[in-house]
Each structure stands twice: as C-alpha cells, then as structure tokens.
Amino acid sequence: MSENAKQPSGPDLATGVAITDIADGAMLQGHVGEEVVLLARRGDELFAVGAACTHYHGPLAEGLIVGDTVRCPWHHACFSLRTGEAVRAPAFDPLPRWRVQHENDRVFVREKQAASAAKPAPAESERAAWPASVVIVGGGAAGFAAAEMLRREGYDRPVTMLSADDAPPCDRPNLSKDYLAGTAQESWIPLKSPKFYEKRAIDLRLNARVTAMDPRNRRVTLADGSTLEYGALLLATGADPLRLNLPGADPSIVHYLRTLGDSKAIIAAAATGKRALVIGASFIGLEVAASLRHRKLDVHVVAPEARPLERVMGPELGDVVRRLHEKQGVVFHLNETVTKLEGRTARLSSGASLAADLIVIGVGVRPATALAEAAGLATDNGITTDQYLQTSAPGIFAAGDIARWPDPHSREHIRVEHWIVAERQGQTAARNILGRRERYDAVPFFWSQHYDIVISYVGHATRWDATKAEGSLADHDGKVTFLQAGRPLAVATIFRDRDSLAAEAEMEQRVAKG
Ligand SMILES: Cc1cc2nc3c(=O)[nH]c(=O)nc-3n(C[C@H](O)[C@H](O)[C@H](O)COP(=O)(O)OP(=O)(O)OC[C@H]3O[C@@H](n4cnc5c(N)ncnc54)[C@H](O)[C@@H]3O)c2cc1C
Ligand code: FES
C-alpha cells in the first residue's frame, strides 16, 4: 500500500490486540492491510471475518453474535463465524475469513483463508433419496433462494426455474424505494447476473407461466402448451396486487407495482407528470409516495383508515410515519376512498376531487394460489403447509407469500408478505426437498423505508392487548413491543438495530426451550 493510501479505521489486527480488548461475545472492527476485518470472540474461540455484510454492506460490528453466528444489524442476515457461510438470507455470499493466532495475551489476525470449499459431499445414502429433478414455479425471492440453496447443498441434478416474469429474479423491495426514487441504478436490481445461473446449471426460463399442475403424474403444463416432469416441485408464485374496480378509470394513468416493468412504467409516468395520487396507505403505497416526492412530484395519498399502517404497527408508529411523510410534503386524505375516476380526476367519498397525472394503487395483494387450488392442494387463503413447508401433496413444497405455515413463535398458522421470510422459506424448502426434515422456525422479519428512516419489525402480531414503548419513536430512536397476555409477539424499532436483533434472538431461544 502506498504511504498516502487511506487505511481503514480501527486497530491493525495484523500487529495484534490485547485479548482483554475483546470480551466474550463481543466484536472488534479493525483492519488487515486495506481490508476491514471483524474480530469476534465466543468463549475461548476467536474468529476473524469480513466486517461488511455481503447483502448491502451493513456494518457487522454493529450487529449481534448469537451462538457461533454474527447477525447483520440492517436486515438480519446471519453468517457462520466458523466458515463465513451466509446461513440465512438476505445475504447469499460468504464472508472472507482470516486465520487467528492467540499468543500469550495477544491476538493476531494472520493470512486470509481460501474461500470455503463446497460443503462436504453428501453421503451416498442421502443422495439416493434425492429427487431426480427439481422444478421451481416462480422467479422471485423464494424461488431464487431455493435454487441457490439446492446447488449450495451439492444437489447436482436438473433444477428448472419457471418464471412468469420477463426479468430474472430481482431485488423487489428496491422497486418502491431507491430504484423508484432514482437513487439506485438498474444494474443493482437483478439479484444475480445471468452467469450465476449458467455456472450453477440453473435452467432459468423467463416468460414461462405455468398454467396447470398434475401432482399424480408429477408434471406441470406451461402457457405454451409444453409440459415438464419433476421429481420435486416448489411452488413460489408470490402474490398479485389487488385490483380496484374504479369506474371511469383511464388505464393509461393507473399503475400497480409488483415487477421491475411496473416500476419502470411509474418512473416513465413520473418523468412527465406533476401530480401523483397514491391510493392506499400500505407499506408499498407509502414507499411509492416517498420515492415520488424524491422526484419532486406533488403527492396525495387517499386511504380509508384513520392512520397509516395502524393495523400492523399500532397508532404511535402510524402517527410517526404520517408525520414523516407530511414533513416531506405528502398530503393525506384519510378516512376517505376513491369512488370513481373521471379522466384524470378522482372523486373521493367526501365529495372532494383530486386531479392526477399518475395514479398508483397499493391496496394489498392476494396470494397466487390458483394453480394449487385447481390441483386440489389444501389451501386456506394461502397454500397450507406443515412445519417443513411440505404441502398436502407428496413431493410438493410451498414457500414465500403463498405459504401458510405453522409458526412456532405466534403459535398460529400464518402467511406473511415479507421478502426475507420468502427467501428463508425458499432455503428451508430446498433443504427439505433434499430430505433434511428441517422445521421452518425463523422469526418473521421485515423492514420498511420512508425517506432516511427505516422501521424494522420482528415477530408477528395480528392483535395485541398491550404495547410497551421505550425511547422515543417521534425522535426516531425507539422501540415498541407488542404483547398478548404478557407475551411479546413482535417488536418494532427505529434506529435500534441491536434491540431488533436481540428481540429476534430472544424469540428464537423461547421457541428452542419449548
Ligand atoms: C414494490 C415492493 C416492495 C416491497 N418491499 C418490501 C420490504 O421493504 N420489505 C419486505 O419484507 N417485503 C417487501 N415486499 C414484499 C416482498 O417483495 C415479497 O414478500 C416477496 O417478493 C415474496 O417473495 P415470493 O418469492 O413469494 O414472490 P415473488 O417475489 O413475487 O415471486 C413470485 C414469482 O412467481 C412468478 N409466478 C407467479 N405465477 C406464476 C406461474 N403461474 N407460473 C410461473 N411463474 C409464476 C412471478 O412471475 C414471480 O417471478 C415488497 C414487495 C413489493 C412488490
Ligand atoms: S445489509 Fe446485511 S442484511 Fe442487508
């Protein structure tokens, strides 16, 4: 390194630090040469791994050590400290590792270790039980994570991913956030490049809508009439936006948002439009409002509830979110609905009218269960699965927005629409397709971004009888716990990432103890 090159901050771990500088369960960020390294201690064991999360480069030193894993503060990715493996989404790539030497009372980080070789080859008895092929219906969060995990686990038979989308699996949450706001480039949106699929022999077929399934003969039919047989099938068809029947709507100005194409269409409309109307104060609706404000459009939000997001997050957070948007110039029309559209004018239930060049409807989604229903699988506003994400039909699994599974934390059968849950379910379903019998017990987690404020939410509470607030949500440094009969069901935080991780770890431990 040249003398003028910028050294990363923190101690030079190559020259060593005192063992007393790093307590049990603690982490220390330093550097080796120009690389930022995280030194972590668990009991007498010491680990050195890359300090930046491989998802969006979150600072792992601000995360949490749980057992022999480190959790990322931003979106809760989980890495093995021993191997660097990204054991739980949303990160997929491993962390680099370094050899650690403990001499007398000092710890030295030595040479970088070769990237973890592929996992040990599975035993022949295990391979013998593997399906002859895997077909994944869906090219979204769950489908992608499942395909990646099948290959990571050494599955070497055909994997085909059939996606109705015209674009490869993409970072869907970004479509309402930075990409829509114009602060993320299009090249960041695909989860992986075409090379990734090629290298892993994942046969990704786009514009490949499945129209029927035949569980008895283990076969699917595509829209072009072709058929494909499978050894095991993963259904990961996600959800479709709910459509509003608005008499008089001019379809050229009305948008829904699910795909990259949808986001592009909104961006194109925003380039010439001045006034946007967002129907629905949902997470997606409000993120769209924020992004369109970033593009300097006038934004009005019409929604029937008294407070945005109150049903999910309670009144206090609902008010915080509302104030945030109002401060940025969003105008709310709450306790109101749009009754009809006349050209570019929306009539509201109060009789008021609003002119708009662009309308985005974000009033919720419906799980895409039509295939499963037609094939006779058990459904209940979602595809019913057991704790291993297996559906009622042998060899067919379900993951993501369509799956309703027995959640050990809430002790209910739940279906959620969270990116990370979908990815983690895809990972678990993949391992169960390979015969692992792994219970899906990850604590649900989601995040939502409004301007520079990120709300993190762990757990699942559809109803609660008490809340406990800590810190100040209004000052964007707080935490709310949602309780039912004294039992914490969910925790929402703003800028308290460690509290969010700690809440997740506590929920995991509670379930592990039974
Ligand atoms: C704009 C936007 C922003 C979001 N932001 C967040 C966020 O901040 N945080 C969060 O936790 N969640 C967020 N979500 C929700 C999150 O994206 C979903 O929960 C997640 O994508 C669900 O993953 P999935 O794999 O179940 O479905 P999807 O990712 O929707 O993938 C479904 C796939 O199935 C395909 N498909 C459907 N039917 C068929 C068929 N018959 N044949 C073949 N293919 C089919 C589709 O084309 C698609 O490829 C957001 C969603 C959107 C739309
Ligand atoms: S940046 Fe680490 S999980 Fe997203």
XYZ file of C-alpha atoms and ligand atoms in Angstrom:
571
model
C 0.000 0.000 0.000
C 1.322 3.477 -0.806
C 2.001 5.785 2.135
C -0.844 8.039 1.097
C -3.402 5.272 0.679
C -6.242 5.514 3.170
C -6.010 2.978 5.996
C -9.311 1.571 7.161
C -10.127 2.718 10.683
C -9.669 0.635 13.846
C -6.666 -1.237 15.119
C -4.235 -3.020 12.831
C -5.183 -6.585 13.676
C -2.086 -7.949 11.918
C 0.111 -6.382 14.587
C -2.162 -7.763 17.273
C -4.507 -6.553 20.014
C -4.632 -7.470 23.696
C -7.028 -10.339 24.416
C -8.512 -8.135 27.149
C -9.628 -5.701 24.417
C -12.249 -8.157 23.282
C -14.736 -9.524 25.806
C -16.632 -12.809 25.426
C -19.498 -12.287 22.956
C -18.009 -9.005 21.731
C -16.665 -7.868 18.365
C -13.877 -5.553 17.400
C -13.604 -3.953 13.982
C -10.089 -3.353 12.695
C -8.118 -3.976 9.561
C -5.521 -6.168 7.967
C -3.793 -4.196 5.271
C -6.584 -2.402 3.445
C -9.280 -4.898 4.326
C -11.777 -4.227 7.075
C -11.925 -7.210 9.401
C -14.189 -8.181 12.256
C -12.595 -9.995 15.171
C -15.199 -11.829 17.224
C -14.870 -13.775 20.446
C -17.085 -16.514 21.736
C -15.746 -18.103 24.933
C -12.137 -19.052 24.209
C -12.706 -19.116 20.461
C -11.726 -16.222 18.231
C -12.839 -15.638 14.658
C -11.828 -13.121 12.005
C -14.213 -12.485 9.111
C -15.016 -9.649 6.697
C -16.685 -6.757 8.524
C -19.184 -5.835 5.782
C -22.360 -7.828 5.208
C -22.489 -9.323 1.713
C -26.095 -8.158 1.256
C -25.902 -4.331 1.263
C -22.606 -3.946 3.166
C -24.207 -3.465 6.607
C -21.626 -2.965 9.399
C -21.461 -6.343 11.136
C -19.609 -4.849 14.123
C -22.914 -3.130 14.981
C -24.758 -6.450 14.817
C -25.031 -9.275 17.317
C -23.240 -12.543 17.987
C -25.675 -15.395 18.583
C -24.014 -18.758 19.219
C -21.366 -19.103 16.551
C -23.112 -16.726 14.144
C -22.992 -12.993 13.570
C -26.210 -11.203 12.615
C -26.297 -8.099 10.428
C -27.938 -5.036 12.018
C -29.667 -3.895 8.828
C -31.749 -6.824 7.555
C -30.730 -9.637 9.929
C -28.632 -11.777 7.567
C -26.871 -14.490 9.560
C -23.298 -15.664 8.940
C -21.358 -18.550 10.431
C -18.298 -17.211 12.239
C -16.570 -20.548 11.658
C -16.979 -20.831 7.907
C -18.158 -17.374 6.832
C -21.183 -19.007 5.160
C -24.298 -16.848 4.781
C -26.512 -19.317 6.590
C -29.664 -17.233 6.383
C -30.872 -14.775 3.766
C -30.946 -11.987 2.713
C -27.188 -12.428 2.203
C -26.122 -15.319 -0.029
C -22.382 -14.824 -0.494
C -19.979 -15.892 2.247
C -17.744 -13.566 4.256
C -13.992 -13.814 3.727
C -12.089 -15.359 6.669
C -8.649 -14.948 8.221
C -6.595 -17.236 10.456
C -6.421 -16.053 14.057
C -3.467 -16.710 16.336
C -3.655 -16.277 20.100
C -0.199 -15.895 21.659
C 0.234 -15.166 25.345
C -2.111 -12.262 25.974
C -2.311 -11.024 22.369
C -4.430 -11.921 19.370
C -3.109 -11.638 15.816
C -5.059 -11.875 12.586
C -2.841 -13.669 10.094
C -3.297 -14.658 6.447
C -6.587 -14.724 4.593
C -8.005 -18.196 4.198
C -9.131 -19.691 0.943
C -12.846 -19.277 0.346
C -14.692 -22.177 1.965
C -14.630 -25.115 -0.350
C -18.021 -26.528 -1.257
C -19.674 -28.341 1.619
C -18.542 -31.925 2.196
C -20.071 -34.228 -0.405
C -23.342 -35.659 0.878
C -23.372 -39.331 1.839
C -24.446 -41.782 -0.879
C -27.450 -42.812 1.219
C -28.578 -39.173 1.294
C -28.064 -38.711 -2.437
C -30.040 -41.860 -3.156
C -33.127 -40.224 -1.654
C -32.794 -37.010 -3.679
C -35.442 -36.314 -6.311
C -34.437 -36.894 -9.936
C -35.111 -33.223 -10.714
C -36.499 -30.107 -9.061
C -38.870 -27.677 -10.731
C -39.410 -24.298 -9.080
C -42.502 -22.364 -10.134
C -41.689 -18.702 -9.525
C -38.687 -16.482 -10.152
C -38.905 -14.280 -7.070
C -37.448 -14.235 -3.576
C -38.377 -17.759 -2.527
C -37.689 -19.392 -5.889
C -34.262 -17.792 -6.225
C -33.196 -18.652 -2.669
C -34.310 -22.253 -3.152
C -32.374 -22.706 -6.398
C -29.254 -21.180 -4.862
C -29.518 -23.410 -1.788
C -30.080 -26.595 -3.785
C -26.761 -26.003 -5.538
C -25.017 -24.886 -2.349
C -26.039 -28.171 -0.733
C -24.471 -30.088 -3.607
C -27.645 -31.116 -5.442
C -26.350 -31.924 -8.932
C -29.487 -32.998 -10.819
C -31.616 -30.732 -13.037
C -33.020 -27.565 -11.459
C -35.505 -25.621 -13.580
C -36.949 -22.286 -12.536
C -40.119 -21.281 -14.375
C -40.937 -17.611 -14.017
C -43.864 -15.689 -15.434
C -41.732 -12.520 -15.148
C -39.853 -11.165 -18.134
C -36.867 -10.255 -15.942
C -34.614 -12.526 -13.866
C -35.141 -12.608 -10.073
C -34.786 -9.040 -8.854
C -34.453 -7.048 -5.665
C -38.191 -6.480 -5.450
C -38.171 -4.318 -2.280
C -35.976 -1.838 -4.110
C -38.656 -1.293 -6.768
C -40.624 1.009 -4.456
C -37.582 2.515 -2.737
C -34.234 3.670 -4.150
C -34.833 2.412 -7.685
C -38.167 4.214 -7.922
C -36.690 7.308 -6.279
C -33.915 7.319 -8.888
C -31.088 6.738 -6.411
C -30.328 3.105 -7.322
C -29.093 2.091 -10.744
C -30.885 -0.535 -12.782
C -27.753 -2.711 -12.721
C -28.252 -3.189 -8.954
C -31.716 -4.654 -9.364
C -31.120 -8.242 -10.576
C -30.261 -10.495 -7.610
C -27.563 -12.140 -9.747
C -26.144 -11.860 -13.252
C -27.000 -14.409 -15.989
C -23.570 -16.002 -15.358
C -24.692 -17.070 -11.897
C -27.456 -19.266 -13.324
C -25.210 -20.582 -16.082
C -22.394 -21.508 -13.711
C -24.753 -23.370 -11.400
C -26.693 -25.000 -14.201
C -29.947 -23.440 -13.028
C -32.239 -23.509 -16.036
C -33.991 -20.149 -15.571
C -36.865 -19.786 -18.031
C -38.496 -16.366 -18.234
C -41.991 -15.619 -19.595
C -42.729 -19.223 -18.652
C -46.107 -19.198 -16.933
C -47.301 -22.499 -15.514
C -50.987 -22.997 -16.217
C -51.645 -26.377 -14.615
C -50.133 -28.938 -12.278
C -50.708 -32.637 -12.224
C -49.461 -33.867 -8.824
C -50.376 -37.505 -9.553
C -48.112 -37.675 -12.611
C -45.639 -35.112 -11.251
C -45.975 -32.839 -14.261
C -46.621 -29.147 -14.935
C -48.069 -27.562 -18.080
C -46.889 -24.199 -19.350
C -48.827 -21.481 -21.167
C -47.220 -22.509 -24.492
C -48.703 -25.993 -24.072
C -45.414 -27.717 -23.247
C -45.126 -29.962 -20.197
C -42.335 -30.662 -17.758
C -41.951 -33.553 -15.341
C -40.470 -33.131 -11.898
C -39.132 -35.220 -9.074
C -39.957 -32.490 -6.542
C -41.800 -29.216 -7.048
C -41.540 -25.926 -5.210
C -44.443 -23.543 -5.573
C -43.218 -19.970 -5.086
C -45.689 -17.956 -7.124
C -45.874 -14.996 -4.735
C -48.825 -12.633 -4.773
C -50.670 -10.385 -7.187
C -51.709 -6.803 -6.404
C -55.392 -6.417 -5.573
C -57.118 -4.549 -8.389
C -59.663 -1.831 -7.715
C -62.721 -1.548 -9.842
C -62.850 2.185 -10.436
C -65.470 3.249 -12.922
C -64.189 5.753 -15.448
C -60.506 4.884 -14.892
C -58.137 5.887 -17.688
C -55.913 2.788 -17.746
C -53.003 4.779 -19.167
C -52.511 6.668 -15.884
C -53.310 3.845 -13.433
C -50.419 1.744 -12.111
C -49.855 -1.207 -9.792
C -46.416 -2.160 -8.516
C -45.050 -5.688 -8.355
C -42.492 -6.149 -11.106
C -39.491 -4.298 -12.490
C -41.651 -3.466 -15.533
C -44.268 -1.882 -13.228
C -41.619 0.237 -11.521
C -40.220 1.353 -14.873
C -43.688 2.346 -16.044
C -44.191 4.513 -12.937
C -40.768 6.119 -13.467
C -41.695 6.910 -17.078
C -45.004 8.450 -15.990
C -43.276 10.447 -13.246
C -40.867 11.914 -15.798
C -43.663 13.943 -17.384
C -46.288 14.020 -14.629
C -46.523 16.635 -11.897
C -49.266 15.305 -9.626
C -49.417 11.777 -8.272
C -52.265 10.135 -6.453
C -51.461 7.094 -4.337
C -54.478 5.005 -3.408
C -53.786 3.037 -0.227
C -51.559 3.910 2.741
C -49.918 0.468 2.679
C -46.169 -0.037 3.025
C -45.814 -0.098 -0.738
C -48.164 2.876 -1.226
C -46.222 4.987 1.250
C -42.836 3.964 -0.114
C -44.076 4.979 -3.556
C -45.226 8.310 -2.095
C -41.741 8.892 -0.636
C -39.999 7.979 -3.883
C -42.265 10.218 -5.967
C -41.654 13.098 -3.576
C -37.956 12.497 -4.171
C -38.751 13.003 -7.840
C -40.424 16.306 -6.890
C -43.991 15.320 -7.758
C -46.941 16.600 -5.711
C -48.192 13.519 -3.891
C -51.631 12.904 -2.388
C -52.445 9.679 -0.525
C -56.061 8.548 -0.171
C -56.839 5.735 2.290
C -59.849 4.549 4.300
C -58.047 4.166 7.630
C -57.604 6.888 10.239
C -53.843 6.368 10.466
C -51.411 4.828 8.014
C -50.086 1.380 8.978
C -52.000 1.385 12.280
C -53.328 -2.151 11.789
C -49.802 -3.579 11.582
C -47.759 -1.181 13.687
C -50.200 0.439 16.118
C -51.237 4.078 16.477
C -47.958 5.510 17.748
C -45.867 4.299 14.826
C -48.725 5.140 12.463
C -48.521 8.751 13.642
C -44.739 8.807 13.300
C -44.990 7.582 9.718
C -47.719 10.069 8.896
C -45.717 12.993 10.303
C -42.638 11.867 8.402
C -44.496 11.965 5.111
C -46.300 15.216 5.880
C -42.982 16.855 6.690
C -41.844 15.882 3.213
C -44.945 17.427 1.648
C -47.230 14.388 1.191
C -50.898 15.305 1.626
C -53.071 12.636 3.272
C -56.798 12.183 2.707
C -57.555 9.644 5.432
C -60.971 8.140 6.249
C -61.608 8.560 2.525
C -61.924 6.331 -0.521
C -61.825 6.999 -4.238
C -65.306 6.334 -5.571
C -64.684 6.943 -9.229
C -62.267 8.383 -11.733
C -63.291 10.862 -14.372
C -60.424 11.129 -16.830
C -57.601 12.457 -14.682
C -59.793 13.486 -11.765
C -60.510 11.247 -8.785
C -63.761 11.695 -6.883
C -63.465 10.972 -3.160
C -66.116 9.623 -0.792
C -66.302 13.034 0.920
C -67.267 14.612 -2.397
C -63.865 16.256 -2.833
C -61.940 15.771 -6.059
C -58.244 15.435 -6.843
C -56.517 15.857 -10.185
C -53.667 13.475 -11.007
C -51.320 12.765 -13.907
C -50.396 9.438 -12.425
C -52.216 7.074 -10.053
C -50.549 4.253 -8.140
C -52.799 1.753 -6.404
C -51.299 -0.064 -3.410
C -54.184 -1.670 -1.562
C -52.704 -5.058 -0.769
C -52.054 -8.328 -2.539
C -53.676 -11.720 -2.990
C -51.575 -14.902 -2.804
C -51.234 -16.547 -6.231
C -52.753 -19.890 -5.262
C -54.846 -20.625 -8.357
C -52.564 -23.444 -9.572
C -52.586 -25.164 -6.200
C -56.346 -24.814 -5.826
C -57.014 -26.243 -9.258
C -54.747 -29.191 -8.490
C -56.618 -29.940 -5.273
C -53.925 -28.962 -2.765
C -55.108 -27.862 0.681
C -55.430 -24.059 0.768
C -56.704 -21.509 3.239
C -56.008 -18.002 1.963
C -52.611 -19.389 1.022
C -51.250 -22.868 0.469
C -51.364 -24.858 3.684
C -48.022 -26.396 4.599
C -46.652 -28.347 7.528
C -43.679 -27.176 9.574
C -41.335 -28.449 6.838
C -43.139 -26.344 4.182
C -44.478 -29.506 2.577
C -47.946 -29.086 1.059
C -50.743 -31.651 1.234
C -49.381 -33.287 -1.972
C -46.305 -35.541 -1.789
C -43.171 -34.017 -3.300
C -44.687 -30.517 -3.498
C -43.427 -27.728 -1.240
C -44.535 -24.094 -0.974
C -42.612 -21.001 0.128
C -42.973 -17.236 0.251
C -46.078 -15.064 0.010
C -48.270 -18.059 -0.859
C -47.338 -20.302 2.093
C -49.397 -20.572 5.265
C -47.282 -22.417 7.787
C -47.430 -23.277 11.497
C -45.318 -20.517 13.048
C -43.912 -21.680 16.402
C -43.468 -18.101 17.645
C -47.034 -16.834 17.314
C -48.334 -20.438 17.661
C -50.649 -19.750 14.735
C -50.772 -20.769 11.093
C -49.631 -17.619 9.403
C -48.957 -16.268 5.949
C -46.843 -13.134 5.619
C -45.657 -10.998 2.754
C -42.045 -10.322 3.733
C -39.020 -10.513 1.471
C -36.737 -12.185 3.979
C -39.317 -14.727 5.091
C -39.795 -15.718 1.452
C -36.051 -16.128 0.936
C -35.568 -18.092 4.145
C -38.511 -20.316 3.354
C -37.011 -20.966 -0.076
C -33.795 -22.036 1.652
C -35.549 -24.338 4.107
C -37.793 -25.816 1.420
C -34.690 -26.586 -0.687
C -33.073 -28.475 2.173
C -36.302 -30.354 2.858
C -36.606 -31.277 -0.809
C -33.246 -32.977 -0.184
C -34.743 -34.861 2.745
C -33.452 -32.805 5.678
C -36.730 -32.532 7.597
C -35.775 -29.061 8.847
C -38.539 -27.218 10.669
C -39.143 -23.679 9.405
C -38.804 -21.736 12.632
C -37.099 -18.450 11.686
C -38.656 -15.420 13.384
C -40.509 -13.312 10.786
C -38.701 -10.052 9.993
C -39.376 -7.166 7.679
C -38.224 -3.626 7.184
C -39.776 -0.620 5.530
C -38.044 2.555 4.456
C -39.535 6.035 4.454
C -37.044 8.705 3.357
C -33.998 8.158 5.593
C -35.973 6.345 8.298
C -36.059 2.559 8.385
C -38.563 0.687 10.529
C -37.567 -2.878 11.465
C -40.134 -5.362 12.705
C -39.508 -8.837 14.165
C -42.151 -11.372 15.124
C -45.785 -11.411 14.111
C -48.752 -9.826 15.883
C -52.158 -9.588 14.268
C -53.662 -8.492 17.579
C -52.242 -7.454 20.909
C -53.627 -6.363 24.263
C -50.740 -4.143 25.345
C -47.738 -2.321 23.952
C -44.576 -1.261 25.721
C -42.750 1.756 24.311
C -39.103 2.547 25.010
C -37.091 5.527 23.863
C -38.812 8.000 21.579
C -40.293 6.911 18.285
C -41.084 10.533 17.495
C -37.369 11.316 17.755
C -36.589 8.251 15.630
C -34.833 6.352 18.399
C -37.289 3.945 19.921
C -38.825 0.533 20.257
C -42.371 -0.775 20.688
C -43.094 -4.274 21.946
C -46.498 -5.771 21.077
C -47.718 -8.102 23.836
C -50.585 -10.552 24.190
C -51.314 -11.806 27.728
C -47.868 -10.551 28.749
C -46.084 -12.475 25.989
C -44.068 -10.404 23.496
C -45.247 -11.245 19.975
C -43.445 -8.621 17.949
C -41.019 -5.723 18.292
C -40.800 -2.673 16.031
C -37.769 -0.390 16.198
C -36.465 2.786 14.646
C -32.672 3.145 14.681
C -32.306 0.495 17.373
C -30.965 -2.311 15.249
C -29.303 -4.171 18.104
C -32.571 -4.199 20.055
C -34.261 -5.665 16.993
C -31.609 -8.398 16.720
C -31.773 -9.076 20.463
C -35.569 -9.406 20.285
C -35.206 -11.893 17.426
C -32.632 -13.928 19.380
C -34.878 -13.967 22.472
C -37.822 -15.217 20.411
C -35.617 -17.956 18.932
C -34.469 -19.029 22.378
C -38.006 -19.099 23.743
C -39.076 -21.481 20.992
C -35.923 -23.601 21.305
C -36.691 -24.077 25.010
C -40.233 -25.134 24.091
C -42.563 -2.894 -4.563
C -42.438 -3.869 -3.434
C -41.691 -3.513 -2.296
C -41.559 -4.403 -1.244
N -40.829 -4.031 -0.147
C -40.649 -4.913 0.861
C -39.860 -4.572 2.005
O -39.347 -3.468 2.123
N -39.699 -5.492 2.980
C -40.269 -6.712 2.902
O -40.099 -7.515 3.818
N -41.042 -7.070 1.832
C -41.234 -6.200 0.822
N -42.012 -6.549 -0.257
C -42.645 -7.865 -0.292
C -41.698 -8.890 -0.880
O -41.156 -8.440 -2.088
C -42.446 -10.215 -1.081
O -42.857 -10.662 0.187
C -41.560 -11.250 -1.741
O -41.153 -10.843 -3.008
C -42.296 -12.583 -1.829
O -41.483 -13.489 -2.489
P -42.121 -14.678 -3.321
O -40.967 -15.454 -3.862
O -43.142 -15.359 -2.513
O -42.892 -13.957 -4.501
P -42.345 -13.010 -5.640
O -41.053 -12.402 -5.267
O -43.474 -12.117 -6.003
O -42.105 -14.009 -6.839
C -43.169 -14.698 -7.420
C -42.712 -15.232 -8.751
O -43.637 -16.188 -9.228
C -43.869 -15.945 -10.609
N -45.150 -16.556 -10.938
C -46.380 -16.286 -10.450
N -47.293 -17.142 -11.003
C -46.608 -17.957 -11.831
C -46.972 -19.034 -12.676
N -48.232 -19.454 -12.750
N -46.007 -19.625 -13.413
C -44.704 -19.226 -13.334
N -44.325 -18.213 -12.533
C -45.256 -17.596 -11.800
C -43.804 -14.453 -10.736
O -43.616 -14.082 -12.061
C -42.591 -14.175 -9.842
O -41.406 -14.432 -10.555
C -42.175 -5.662 -1.326
C -42.937 -6.023 -2.447
C -43.061 -5.133 -3.498
C -43.867 -5.511 -4.710
S -27.026 -5.288 4.702
Fe -26.804 -7.004 5.938
S -28.697 -7.981 5.800
Fe -28.890 -6.323 4.478
